[in-house]
Coordinates of C-alpha atoms and ligand atoms in Angstrom, one line a residue:
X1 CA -176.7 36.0 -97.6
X2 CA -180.3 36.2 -96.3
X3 CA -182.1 33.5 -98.1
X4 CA -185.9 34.6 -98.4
X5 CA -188.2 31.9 -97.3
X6 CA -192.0 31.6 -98.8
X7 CA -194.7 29.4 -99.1
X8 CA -196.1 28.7 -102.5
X9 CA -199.1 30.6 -102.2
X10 CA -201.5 30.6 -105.7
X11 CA -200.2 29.9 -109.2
X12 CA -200.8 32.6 -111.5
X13 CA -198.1 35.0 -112.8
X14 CA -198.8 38.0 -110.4
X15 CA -198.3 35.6 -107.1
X16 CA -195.8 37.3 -105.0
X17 CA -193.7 34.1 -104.3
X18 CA -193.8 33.7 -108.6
X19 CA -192.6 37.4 -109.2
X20 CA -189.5 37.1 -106.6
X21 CA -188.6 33.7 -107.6
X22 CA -188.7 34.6 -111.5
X23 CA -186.7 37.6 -110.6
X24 CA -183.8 36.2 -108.8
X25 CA -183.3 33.1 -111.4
X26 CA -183.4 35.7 -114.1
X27 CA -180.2 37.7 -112.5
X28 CA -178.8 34.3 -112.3
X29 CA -179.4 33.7 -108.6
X30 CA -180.7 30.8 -107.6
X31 CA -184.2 29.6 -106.1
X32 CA -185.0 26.2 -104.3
X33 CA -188.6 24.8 -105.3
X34 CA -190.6 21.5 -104.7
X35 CA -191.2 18.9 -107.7
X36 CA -192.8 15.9 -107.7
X37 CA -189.9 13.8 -106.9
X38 CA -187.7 16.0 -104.4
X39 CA -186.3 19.5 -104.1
X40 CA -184.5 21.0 -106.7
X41 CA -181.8 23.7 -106.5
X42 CA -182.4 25.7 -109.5
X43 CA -180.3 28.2 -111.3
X44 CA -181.0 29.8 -115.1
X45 CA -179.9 26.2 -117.1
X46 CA -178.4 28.5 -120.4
X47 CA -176.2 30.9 -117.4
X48 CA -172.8 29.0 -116.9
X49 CA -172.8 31.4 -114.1
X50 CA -175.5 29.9 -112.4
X51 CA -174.6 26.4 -112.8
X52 CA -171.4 27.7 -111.4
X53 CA -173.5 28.9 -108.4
X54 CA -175.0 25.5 -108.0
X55 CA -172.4 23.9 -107.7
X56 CA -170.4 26.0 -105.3
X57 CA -173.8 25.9 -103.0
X58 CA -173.9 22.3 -102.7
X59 CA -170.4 21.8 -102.3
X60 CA -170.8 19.5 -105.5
X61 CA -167.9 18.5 -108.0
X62 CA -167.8 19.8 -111.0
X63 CA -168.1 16.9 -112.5
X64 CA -171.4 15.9 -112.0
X65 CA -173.6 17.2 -114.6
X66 CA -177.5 18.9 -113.8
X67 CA -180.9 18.1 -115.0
X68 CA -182.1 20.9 -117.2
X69 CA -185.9 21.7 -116.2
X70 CA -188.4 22.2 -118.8
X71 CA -192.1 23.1 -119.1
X72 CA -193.1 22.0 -122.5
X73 CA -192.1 19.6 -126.0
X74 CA -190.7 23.1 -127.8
X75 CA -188.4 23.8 -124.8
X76 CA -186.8 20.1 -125.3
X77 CA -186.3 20.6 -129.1
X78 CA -184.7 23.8 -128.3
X79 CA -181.1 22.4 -126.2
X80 CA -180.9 18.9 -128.1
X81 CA -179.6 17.8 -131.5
X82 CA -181.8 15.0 -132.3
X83 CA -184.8 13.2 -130.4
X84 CA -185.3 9.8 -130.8
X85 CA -188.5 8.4 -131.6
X86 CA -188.7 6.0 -128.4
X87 CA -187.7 9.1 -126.5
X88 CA -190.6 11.2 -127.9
X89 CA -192.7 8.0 -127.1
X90 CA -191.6 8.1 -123.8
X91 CA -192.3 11.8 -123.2
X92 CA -196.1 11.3 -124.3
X93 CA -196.1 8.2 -121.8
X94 CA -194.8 10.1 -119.0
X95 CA -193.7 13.5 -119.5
X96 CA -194.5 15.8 -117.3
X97 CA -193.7 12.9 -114.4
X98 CA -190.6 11.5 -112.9
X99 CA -188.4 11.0 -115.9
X100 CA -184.9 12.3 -117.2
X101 CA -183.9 11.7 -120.2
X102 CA -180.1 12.1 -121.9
X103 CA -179.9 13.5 -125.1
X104 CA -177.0 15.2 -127.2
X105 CA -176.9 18.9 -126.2
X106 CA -176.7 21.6 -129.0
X107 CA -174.6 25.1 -128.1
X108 CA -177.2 26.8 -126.3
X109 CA -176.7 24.2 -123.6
X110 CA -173.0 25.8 -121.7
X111 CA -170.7 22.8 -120.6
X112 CA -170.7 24.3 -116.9
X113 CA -174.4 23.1 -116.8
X114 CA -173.7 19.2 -118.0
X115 CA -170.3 19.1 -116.1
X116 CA -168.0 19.6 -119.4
X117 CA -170.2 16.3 -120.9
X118 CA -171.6 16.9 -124.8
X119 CA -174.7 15.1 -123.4
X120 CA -177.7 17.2 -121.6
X121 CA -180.1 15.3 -118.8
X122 CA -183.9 17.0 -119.5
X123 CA -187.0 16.6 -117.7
X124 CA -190.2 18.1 -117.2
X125 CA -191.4 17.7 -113.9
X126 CA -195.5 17.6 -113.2
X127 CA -195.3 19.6 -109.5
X128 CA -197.7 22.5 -110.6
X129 CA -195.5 25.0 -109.0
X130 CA -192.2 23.9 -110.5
X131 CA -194.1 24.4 -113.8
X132 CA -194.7 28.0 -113.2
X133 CA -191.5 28.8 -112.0
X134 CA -190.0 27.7 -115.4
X135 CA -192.6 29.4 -117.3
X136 CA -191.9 32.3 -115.4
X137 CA -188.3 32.4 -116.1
X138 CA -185.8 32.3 -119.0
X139 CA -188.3 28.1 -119.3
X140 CA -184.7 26.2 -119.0
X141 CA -183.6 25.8 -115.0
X142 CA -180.9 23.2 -113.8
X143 CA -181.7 21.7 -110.8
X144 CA -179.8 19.0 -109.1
X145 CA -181.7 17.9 -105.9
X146 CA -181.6 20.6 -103.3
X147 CA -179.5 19.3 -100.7
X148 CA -175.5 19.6 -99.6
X149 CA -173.8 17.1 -101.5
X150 CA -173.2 13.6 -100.0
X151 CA -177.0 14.6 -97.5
X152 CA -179.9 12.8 -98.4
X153 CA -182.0 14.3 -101.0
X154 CA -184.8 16.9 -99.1
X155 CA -188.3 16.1 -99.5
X156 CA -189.4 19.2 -97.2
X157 CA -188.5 22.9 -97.4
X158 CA -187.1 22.3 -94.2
X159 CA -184.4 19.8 -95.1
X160 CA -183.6 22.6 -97.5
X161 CA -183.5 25.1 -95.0
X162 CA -180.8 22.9 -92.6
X163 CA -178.5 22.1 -95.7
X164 CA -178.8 25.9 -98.0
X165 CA -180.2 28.5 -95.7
X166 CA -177.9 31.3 -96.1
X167 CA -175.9 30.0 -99.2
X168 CA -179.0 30.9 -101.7
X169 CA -181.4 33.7 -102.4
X170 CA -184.7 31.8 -102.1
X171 CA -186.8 28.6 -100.3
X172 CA -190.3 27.9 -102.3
X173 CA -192.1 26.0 -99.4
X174 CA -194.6 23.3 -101.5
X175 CA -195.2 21.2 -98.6
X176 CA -193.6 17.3 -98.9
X177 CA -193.5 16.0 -101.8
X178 CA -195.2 13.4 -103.3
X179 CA -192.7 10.8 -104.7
X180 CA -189.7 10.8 -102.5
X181 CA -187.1 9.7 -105.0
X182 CA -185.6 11.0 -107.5
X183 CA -186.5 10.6 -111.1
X184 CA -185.8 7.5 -113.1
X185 CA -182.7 8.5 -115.8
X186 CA -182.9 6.8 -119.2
X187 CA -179.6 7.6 -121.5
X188 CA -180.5 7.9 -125.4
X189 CA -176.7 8.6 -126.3
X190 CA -176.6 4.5 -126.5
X191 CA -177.4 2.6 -129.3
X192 CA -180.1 0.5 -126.7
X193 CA -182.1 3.2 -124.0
X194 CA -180.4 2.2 -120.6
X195 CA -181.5 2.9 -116.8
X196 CA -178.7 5.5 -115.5
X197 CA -181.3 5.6 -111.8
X198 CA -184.1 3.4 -111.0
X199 CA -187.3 5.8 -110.0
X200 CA -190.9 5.8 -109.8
X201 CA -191.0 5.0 -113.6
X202 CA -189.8 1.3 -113.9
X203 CA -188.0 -0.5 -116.1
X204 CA -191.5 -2.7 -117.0
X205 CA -193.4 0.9 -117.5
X206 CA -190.5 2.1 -119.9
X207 CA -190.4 -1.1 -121.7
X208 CA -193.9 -1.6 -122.2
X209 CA -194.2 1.5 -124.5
X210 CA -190.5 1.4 -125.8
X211 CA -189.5 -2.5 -126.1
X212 CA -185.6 -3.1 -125.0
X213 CA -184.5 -1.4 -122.3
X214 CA -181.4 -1.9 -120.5
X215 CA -179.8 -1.3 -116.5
X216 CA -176.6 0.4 -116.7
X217 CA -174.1 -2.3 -115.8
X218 CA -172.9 0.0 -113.4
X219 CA -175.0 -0.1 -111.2
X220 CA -176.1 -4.2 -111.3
X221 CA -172.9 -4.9 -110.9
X222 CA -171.5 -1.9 -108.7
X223 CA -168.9 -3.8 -106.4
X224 CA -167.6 -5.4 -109.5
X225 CA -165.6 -2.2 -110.1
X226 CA -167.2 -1.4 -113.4
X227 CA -168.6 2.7 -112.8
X228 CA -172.2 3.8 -113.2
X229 CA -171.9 5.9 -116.1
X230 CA -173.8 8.7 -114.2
X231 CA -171.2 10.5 -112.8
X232 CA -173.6 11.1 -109.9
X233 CA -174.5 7.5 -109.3
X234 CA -170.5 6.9 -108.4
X235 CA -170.1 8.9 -105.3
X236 CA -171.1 7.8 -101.4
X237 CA -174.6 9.8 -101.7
X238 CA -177.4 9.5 -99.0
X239 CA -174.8 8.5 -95.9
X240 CA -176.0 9.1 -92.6
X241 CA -174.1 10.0 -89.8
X242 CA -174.3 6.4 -88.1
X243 CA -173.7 3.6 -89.5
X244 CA -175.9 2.0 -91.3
X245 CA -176.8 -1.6 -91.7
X246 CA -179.6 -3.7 -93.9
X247 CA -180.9 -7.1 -92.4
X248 CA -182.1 -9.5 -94.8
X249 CA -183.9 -12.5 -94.1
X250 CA -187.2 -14.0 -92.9
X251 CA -189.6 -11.3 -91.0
X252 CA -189.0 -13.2 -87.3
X253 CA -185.7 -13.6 -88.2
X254 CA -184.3 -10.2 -88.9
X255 CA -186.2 -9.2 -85.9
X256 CA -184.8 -11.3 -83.7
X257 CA -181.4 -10.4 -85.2
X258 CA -182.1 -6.8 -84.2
X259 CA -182.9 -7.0 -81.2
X260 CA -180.3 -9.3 -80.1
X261 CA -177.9 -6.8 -81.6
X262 CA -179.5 -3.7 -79.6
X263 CA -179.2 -5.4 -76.7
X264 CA -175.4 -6.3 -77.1
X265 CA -174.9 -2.6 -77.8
X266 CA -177.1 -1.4 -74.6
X267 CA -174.8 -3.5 -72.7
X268 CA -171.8 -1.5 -73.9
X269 CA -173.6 1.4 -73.1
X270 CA -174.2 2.2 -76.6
X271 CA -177.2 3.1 -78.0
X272 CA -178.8 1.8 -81.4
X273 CA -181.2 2.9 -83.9
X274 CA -183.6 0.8 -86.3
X275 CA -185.7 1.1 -89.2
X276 CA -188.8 -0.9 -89.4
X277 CA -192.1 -0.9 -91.3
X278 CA -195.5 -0.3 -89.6
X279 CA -196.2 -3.4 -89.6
X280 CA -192.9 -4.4 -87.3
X281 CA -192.2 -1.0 -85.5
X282 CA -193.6 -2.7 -82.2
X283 CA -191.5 -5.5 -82.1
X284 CA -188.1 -3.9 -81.9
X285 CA -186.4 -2.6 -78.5
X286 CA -184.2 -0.5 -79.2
X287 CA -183.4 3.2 -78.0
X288 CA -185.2 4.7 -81.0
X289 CA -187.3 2.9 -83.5
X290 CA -188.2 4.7 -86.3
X291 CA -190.9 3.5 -89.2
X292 CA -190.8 4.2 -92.6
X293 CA -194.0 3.5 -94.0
X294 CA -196.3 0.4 -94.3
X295 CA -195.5 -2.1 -96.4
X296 CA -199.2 -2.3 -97.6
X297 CA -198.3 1.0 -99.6
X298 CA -194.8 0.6 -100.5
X299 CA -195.4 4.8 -102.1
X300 CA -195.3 5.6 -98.6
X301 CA -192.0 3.7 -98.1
X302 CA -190.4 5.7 -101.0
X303 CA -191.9 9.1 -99.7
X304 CA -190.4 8.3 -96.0
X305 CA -186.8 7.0 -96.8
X306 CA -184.8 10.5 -96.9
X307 CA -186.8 11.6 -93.8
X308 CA -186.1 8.9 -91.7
X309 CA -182.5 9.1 -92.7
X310 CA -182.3 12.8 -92.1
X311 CA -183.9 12.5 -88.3
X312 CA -181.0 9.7 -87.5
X313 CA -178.7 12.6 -88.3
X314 CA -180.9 14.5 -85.2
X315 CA -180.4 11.4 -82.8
X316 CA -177.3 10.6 -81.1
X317 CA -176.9 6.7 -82.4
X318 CA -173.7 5.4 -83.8
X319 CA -175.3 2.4 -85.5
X320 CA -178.6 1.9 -87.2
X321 CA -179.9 -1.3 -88.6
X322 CA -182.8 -1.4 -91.4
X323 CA -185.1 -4.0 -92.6
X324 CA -184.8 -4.6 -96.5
X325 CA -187.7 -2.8 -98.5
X326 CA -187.7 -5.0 -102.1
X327 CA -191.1 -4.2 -102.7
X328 CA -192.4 -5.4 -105.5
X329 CA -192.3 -2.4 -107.9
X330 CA -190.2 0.6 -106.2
X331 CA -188.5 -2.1 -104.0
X332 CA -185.7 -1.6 -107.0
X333 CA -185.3 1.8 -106.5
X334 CA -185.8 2.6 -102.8
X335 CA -183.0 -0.7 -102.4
X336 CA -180.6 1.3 -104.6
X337 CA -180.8 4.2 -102.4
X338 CA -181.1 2.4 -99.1
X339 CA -177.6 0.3 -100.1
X340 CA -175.5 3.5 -101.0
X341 CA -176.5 5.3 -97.7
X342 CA -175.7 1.8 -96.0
X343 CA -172.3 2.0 -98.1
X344 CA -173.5 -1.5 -99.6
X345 CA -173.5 -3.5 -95.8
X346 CA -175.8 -6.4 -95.7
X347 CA -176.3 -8.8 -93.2
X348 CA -177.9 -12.3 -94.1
X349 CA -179.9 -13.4 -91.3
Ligands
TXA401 O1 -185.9 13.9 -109.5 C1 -184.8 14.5 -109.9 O2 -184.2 14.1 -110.9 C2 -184.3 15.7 -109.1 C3 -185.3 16.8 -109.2 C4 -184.9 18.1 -108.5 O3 -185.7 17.0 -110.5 N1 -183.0 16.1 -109.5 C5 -181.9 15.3 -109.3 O4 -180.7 15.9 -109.7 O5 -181.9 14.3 -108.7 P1 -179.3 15.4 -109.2 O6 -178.4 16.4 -109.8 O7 -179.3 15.3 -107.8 O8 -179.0 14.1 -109.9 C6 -178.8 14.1 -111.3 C7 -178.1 12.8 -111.7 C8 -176.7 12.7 -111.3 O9 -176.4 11.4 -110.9 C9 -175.9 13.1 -112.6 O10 -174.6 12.5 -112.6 C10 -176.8 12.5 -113.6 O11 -178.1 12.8 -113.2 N2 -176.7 13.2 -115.0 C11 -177.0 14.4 -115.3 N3 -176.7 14.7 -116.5 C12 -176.1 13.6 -117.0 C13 -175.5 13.3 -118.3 N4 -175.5 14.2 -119.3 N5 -175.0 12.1 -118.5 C14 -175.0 11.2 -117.4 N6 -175.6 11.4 -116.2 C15 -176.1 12.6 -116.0
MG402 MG1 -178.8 14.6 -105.9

């Protein structure tokens, strides 16, 4: 398939990109756009034939339910059966922004698109041109995040492009996106609302307009053996090709570590790969040194992650070692990305 690339240019209805993209999703084809969190792969949400599509392009199970995109209140009261009050609170807090929310689906809502689950994940994202692309269309798209299953999520058109050129009709290039992560999911199927992913919106941001709300035991606990209950959250996401290991510990400390290790592995002709902050890139020697971000503006840190991950895929290192990122408000969210795509190894320094 020849998978037509274009730039985002203008956002009223007769833009060219608009009219294609509109188009395609409408036939049930499928159309990756930019949101404020990361790429999305989206497909008509109320087509099981799309999700079907979705799915087969990622090379995704089955299993693992989509995010239905929506532009406006109406569209949510349209696919659910009931919305609770402390959701509709926390739509006016910070809807359209980086929140899903899991509600119980009604029949327009086909089972292919929420992974056979009676539950539907909605969200309605602020990126001004993932807004006119639901408009534009049938106002319901499923989007999962835009990249081959088990890659890390893309946060440029041209991650999208390496993982799904070919495999989809169209690429809307927005430019990088602003956020980096993917949204924070809050479940309402439970009698207390409870963290599914830690995002951009925090557990102290929800429950300072909601009261209670809880972290899925799941994922506090996840080598205890009890499951996230997002099916998502359960499978070895975000691995890079190298192996990847986090180095806790006092600043001097972990550097000192690093290095010591780098030069162990030079020895055995092997070479090794680090991730560092701004303020530490300089101190490392190793064969390539890669920042992140600064930890001054810890946004930046979030924004950076998948990239960084993505260009170790580009450079021929077997082993990468990482500083720890626990900063103080998106350090919960970046960590619980960082530890999956280092398969949970940590090294006390
Ligand atoms: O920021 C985002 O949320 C991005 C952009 C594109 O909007 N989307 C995204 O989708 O991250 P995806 O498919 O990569 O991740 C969705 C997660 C998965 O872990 C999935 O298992 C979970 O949400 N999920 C979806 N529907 C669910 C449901 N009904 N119950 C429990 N978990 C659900
Ligand atoms: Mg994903």
């Amino acid at each position: 398939m020849q998978t037509i690339i274009e730039k985002a240019v203008g956002l009223d209805e007769d833009s060219e990109w608009l009219r294609t993209a509109s188009k395609i999703l409408r036939a049930g084809g499928l159309v990756a756009f930019p949101t404020e969190t990361v790429y999305g792969l989206g497909g008509d949400a109320l087509n099981p034939l799309a999700s079907e599509k979705i799915y087969a392009a990622k090379g995704r199970p089955s299993d693992n339910p989509l995010i239905v995109h929506i532009a406006d209140m109406d569209a949510l009261y349209g696919i659910v059966r009931d919305v609770p009050e402390k959701a509709r609170l926390l739509a006016e807090a910070f809807w359209p922004g980086p929140l899903t929310m899991i509600f119980e689906k009604n029949d327009k809502v086909p089972l292919q698109t929420t992974g056979g689950l009676e539950s539907v994940a909605v969200r309605m994202p602020s990126h001004e041109v993932a807004r006119a692309l639901i408009r534009c269309s049938t106002g319901y798209i499923a989007a999962p995040s835009a990249n081959t299953s088990g890659r890390p999520s893309p946060t440029k058109a041209d991650h999208v492009v390496d993982d799904l050129n070919g495999r989809i009709e169209m690429i809307i290039d927005g430019g990088e996106v602003g956020i980096g992560l993917e949204s924070t999911i809050v479940d309402f199927t439970e009698d207390i609302p409870t963290i599914l992913r830690p995002g951009y919106i925090t557990q102290e941001m929800l429950a300072s307009v909601i009261g209670e709300v809880r972290m899925d035991r799941g994922l506090i606990e996840e080598s205890s053996g009890i499951h996230p209950k997002a099916p998502g959250m359960k499978y070895k996401h975000y691995a890079p090709k190298a192996d990847l290991v986090i180095v806790e510990g006092e600043p001097e400390a972990v550097t000192t570590y690093i290095n010591a290790q780098a030069a162990f592995l030079r020895e055995k002709g092997e070479s090794c790969g680090v991730i560092a902050a701004d303020e530490t890139v300089c101190l490392y020697q190793a064969e390539q040194v890669l920042s992140i971000g600064s930890r001054a503006d810890e946004e930046s840190i979030a924004r950076h992650l998948y990239d960084v991950l993505r260009r170790f895929d580009d450079l021929a290192v077997k082993k990468i070692y990482s500083e720890s990122f626990c900063t103080p408000v998106m350090g919960q969210a970046i960590m619980n990305r960082l530890l999956k795509a280092a398969g949970h190894q940590v090294i006390q320094v």
